[in-house]
Amino acid sequence: MTTTEMTQEVRHQAALEKYLEESPQLKEEIKDLSADDQRDQIQWAFEDEAESQGYQPWELTLKYTSTPEEFEAARLALHKEAAEVLGVEWDEYCEMNDLVV
């Protein structure tokens, strides 16, 4: 399944699974928690990881579920869409969001 064929929910779940596989310490820390608590902890850790990399969680989801080339193209396309929805000029939007294009 390519990036464009994945729904946002499926893409995010795939990203969380990949993130957990790359985070053995987190996996160990949450192993005795209920399934619901595990999901919450994984989500919170994922959001923290996104922030530490300077991304929004949706950007990290995209990064985990696409090639580097797909990631950059899709990331910019989604940011451009956001700028249009917000009615903000692209240059101003980039500055407000620390985007380097």
PDB file of C-alpha atoms in Angstrom:
ATOM      1  CA  MET A   1       0.000   0.000   0.000  1.00  0.00           C
ATOM      2  CA  THR A   2       1.481   3.345  -0.995  1.00  0.00           C
ATOM      3  CA  THR A   3       1.258   6.505   1.060  1.00  0.00           C
ATOM      4  CA  THR A   4      -1.512   7.937  -1.089  1.00  0.00           C
ATOM      5  CA  GLU A   5      -3.614   4.782  -0.727  1.00  0.00           C
ATOM      6  CA  MET A   6      -3.535   4.845   3.074  1.00  0.00           C
ATOM      7  CA  THR A   7      -6.241   6.608   5.002  1.00  0.00           C
ATOM      8  CA  GLN A   8      -5.074   8.999   7.677  1.00  0.00           C
ATOM      9  CA  GLU A   9      -6.172   6.630  10.453  1.00  0.00           C
ATOM     10  CA  VAL A  10      -4.446   3.604   8.896  1.00  0.00           C
ATOM     11  CA  ARG A  11      -1.315   5.664   8.259  1.00  0.00           C
ATOM     12  CA  HIS A  12      -1.230   6.883  11.859  1.00  0.00           C
ATOM     13  CA  GLN A  13      -1.698   3.352  13.240  1.00  0.00           C
ATOM     14  CA  ALA A  14       1.122   2.080  11.008  1.00  0.00           C
ATOM     15  CA  ALA A  15       3.359   4.922  12.228  1.00  0.00           C
ATOM     16  CA  LEU A  16       2.610   4.132  15.874  1.00  0.00           C
ATOM     17  CA  GLU A  17       3.433   0.462  15.308  1.00  0.00           C
ATOM     18  CA  LYS A  18       6.722   1.312  13.593  1.00  0.00           C
ATOM     19  CA  TYR A  19       7.560   3.816  16.324  1.00  0.00           C
ATOM     20  CA  LEU A  20       6.920   1.212  19.024  1.00  0.00           C
ATOM     21  CA  GLU A  21       9.106  -1.340  17.221  1.00  0.00           C
ATOM     22  CA  GLU A  22      11.932   1.225  17.224  1.00  0.00           C
ATOM     23  CA  SER A  23      11.359   2.014  20.928  1.00  0.00           C
ATOM     24  CA  PRO A  24      12.215  -1.125  22.931  1.00  0.00           C
ATOM     25  CA  GLN A  25      12.481   0.864  26.166  1.00  0.00           C
ATOM     26  CA  LEU A  26       8.921   2.169  25.776  1.00  0.00           C
ATOM     27  CA  LYS A  27       7.704  -1.324  24.909  1.00  0.00           C
ATOM     28  CA  GLU A  28       9.278  -2.631  28.124  1.00  0.00           C
ATOM     29  CA  GLU A  29       7.882   0.216  30.240  1.00  0.00           C
ATOM     30  CA  ILE A  30       4.283  -0.340  29.125  1.00  0.00           C
ATOM     31  CA  LYS A  31       4.165  -4.139  28.869  1.00  0.00           C
ATOM     32  CA  ASP A  32       2.184  -4.583  32.108  1.00  0.00           C
ATOM     33  CA  LEU A  33      -0.409  -1.877  31.345  1.00  0.00           C
ATOM     34  CA  SER A  34      -3.904  -2.519  30.017  1.00  0.00           C
ATOM     35  CA  ALA A  35      -4.361  -2.303  26.254  1.00  0.00           C
ATOM     36  CA  ASP A  36      -6.055   1.098  26.574  1.00  0.00           C
ATOM     37  CA  ASP A  37      -3.284   2.472  28.776  1.00  0.00           C
ATOM     38  CA  GLN A  38      -0.661   1.103  26.388  1.00  0.00           C
ATOM     39  CA  ARG A  39      -2.341   2.900  23.454  1.00  0.00           C
ATOM     40  CA  ASP A  40      -2.418   6.144  25.430  1.00  0.00           C
ATOM     41  CA  GLN A  41       1.230   5.869  26.450  1.00  0.00           C
ATOM     42  CA  ILE A  42       2.337   5.090  22.895  1.00  0.00           C
ATOM     43  CA  GLN A  43       0.363   8.054  21.547  1.00  0.00           C
ATOM     44  CA  TRP A  44       1.812  10.440  24.135  1.00  0.00           C
ATOM     45  CA  ALA A  45       5.351   9.199  23.536  1.00  0.00           C
ATOM     46  CA  PHE A  46       4.824   9.572  19.782  1.00  0.00           C
ATOM     47  CA  GLU A  47       3.632  13.158  20.237  1.00  0.00           C
ATOM     48  CA  ASP A  48       6.664  13.902  22.425  1.00  0.00           C
ATOM     49  CA  GLU A  49       8.941  12.396  19.765  1.00  0.00           C
ATOM     50  CA  ALA A  50       7.334  14.558  17.085  1.00  0.00           C
ATOM     51  CA  GLU A  51       7.915  17.658  19.184  1.00  0.00           C
ATOM     52  CA  SER A  52      11.535  16.694  19.867  1.00  0.00           C
ATOM     53  CA  GLN A  53      12.106  16.432  16.096  1.00  0.00           C
ATOM     54  CA  GLY A  54      10.394  19.757  15.428  1.00  0.00           C
ATOM     55  CA  TYR A  55       7.345  18.180  13.786  1.00  0.00           C
ATOM     56  CA  GLN A  56       3.639  18.085  14.370  1.00  0.00           C
ATOM     57  CA  PRO A  57       2.380  14.543  15.105  1.00  0.00           C
ATOM     58  CA  TRP A  58       0.813  14.331  11.624  1.00  0.00           C
ATOM     59  CA  GLU A  59       4.203  15.124  10.102  1.00  0.00           C
ATOM     60  CA  LEU A  60       5.912  12.364  12.086  1.00  0.00           C
ATOM     61  CA  THR A  61       3.139   9.982  11.019  1.00  0.00           C
ATOM     62  CA  LEU A  62       3.872  10.900   7.421  1.00  0.00           C
ATOM     63  CA  LYS A  63       7.610  10.491   7.991  1.00  0.00           C
ATOM     64  CA  TYR A  64       7.155   6.970   9.386  1.00  0.00           C
ATOM     65  CA  THR A  65       4.864   5.860   6.557  1.00  0.00           C
ATOM     66  CA  SER A  66       6.517   7.219   3.430  1.00  0.00           C
ATOM     67  CA  THR A  67       9.824   7.406   1.645  1.00  0.00           C
ATOM     68  CA  PRO A  68      11.953  10.501   2.292  1.00  0.00           C
ATOM     69  CA  GLU A  69      10.961  11.882  -1.126  1.00  0.00           C
ATOM     70  CA  GLU A  70       7.259  11.232  -0.549  1.00  0.00           C
ATOM     71  CA  PHE A  71       7.529  12.727   2.927  1.00  0.00           C
ATOM     72  CA  GLU A  72       8.927  16.069   1.806  1.00  0.00           C
ATOM     73  CA  ALA A  73       6.496  16.427  -1.097  1.00  0.00           C
ATOM     74  CA  ALA A  74       3.424  15.435   0.922  1.00  0.00           C
ATOM     75  CA  ARG A  75       4.490  17.513   3.929  1.00  0.00           C
ATOM     76  CA  LEU A  76       4.827  20.661   1.838  1.00  0.00           C
ATOM     77  CA  ALA A  77       1.563  19.971   0.004  1.00  0.00           C
ATOM     78  CA  LEU A  78      -0.304  19.604   3.299  1.00  0.00           C
ATOM     79  CA  HIS A  79       1.296  22.748   4.707  1.00  0.00           C
ATOM     80  CA  LYS A  80       0.330  24.658   1.545  1.00  0.00           C
ATOM     81  CA  GLU A  81      -3.218  23.391   1.929  1.00  0.00           C
ATOM     82  CA  ALA A  82      -3.248  24.567   5.547  1.00  0.00           C
ATOM     83  CA  ALA A  83      -1.980  28.003   4.530  1.00  0.00           C
ATOM     84  CA  GLU A  84      -4.753  28.290   1.939  1.00  0.00           C
ATOM     85  CA  VAL A  85      -7.438  27.196   4.408  1.00  0.00           C
ATOM     86  CA  LEU A  86      -6.144  29.737   6.906  1.00  0.00           C
ATOM     87  CA  GLY A  87      -5.942  32.447   4.236  1.00  0.00           C
ATOM     88  CA  VAL A  88      -2.281  33.114   4.984  1.00  0.00           C
ATOM     89  CA  GLU A  89       0.302  33.934   2.325  1.00  0.00           C
ATOM     90  CA  TRP A  90       2.744  31.057   1.790  1.00  0.00           C
ATOM     91  CA  ASP A  91       5.853  33.070   2.792  1.00  0.00           C
ATOM     92  CA  GLU A  92       4.168  34.287   5.958  1.00  0.00           C
ATOM     93  CA  TYR A  93       2.940  30.765   6.768  1.00  0.00           C
ATOM     94  CA  CYS A  94       6.463  29.357   6.306  1.00  0.00           C
ATOM     95  CA  GLU A  95       7.859  31.990   8.632  1.00  0.00           C
ATOM     96  CA  MET A  96       5.186  31.381  11.269  1.00  0.00           C
ATOM     97  CA  ASN A  97       5.822  27.637  11.164  1.00  0.00           C
ATOM     98  CA  ASP A  98       9.610  27.700  10.795  1.00  0.00           C
ATOM     99  CA  LEU A  99       9.390  25.944   7.431  1.00  0.00           C
ATOM    100  CA  VAL A 100      12.404  26.102   5.192  1.00  0.00           C
ATOM    101  CA  VAL A 101      11.479  25.600   1.550  1.00  0.00           C
TER     102      VAL A 101
END
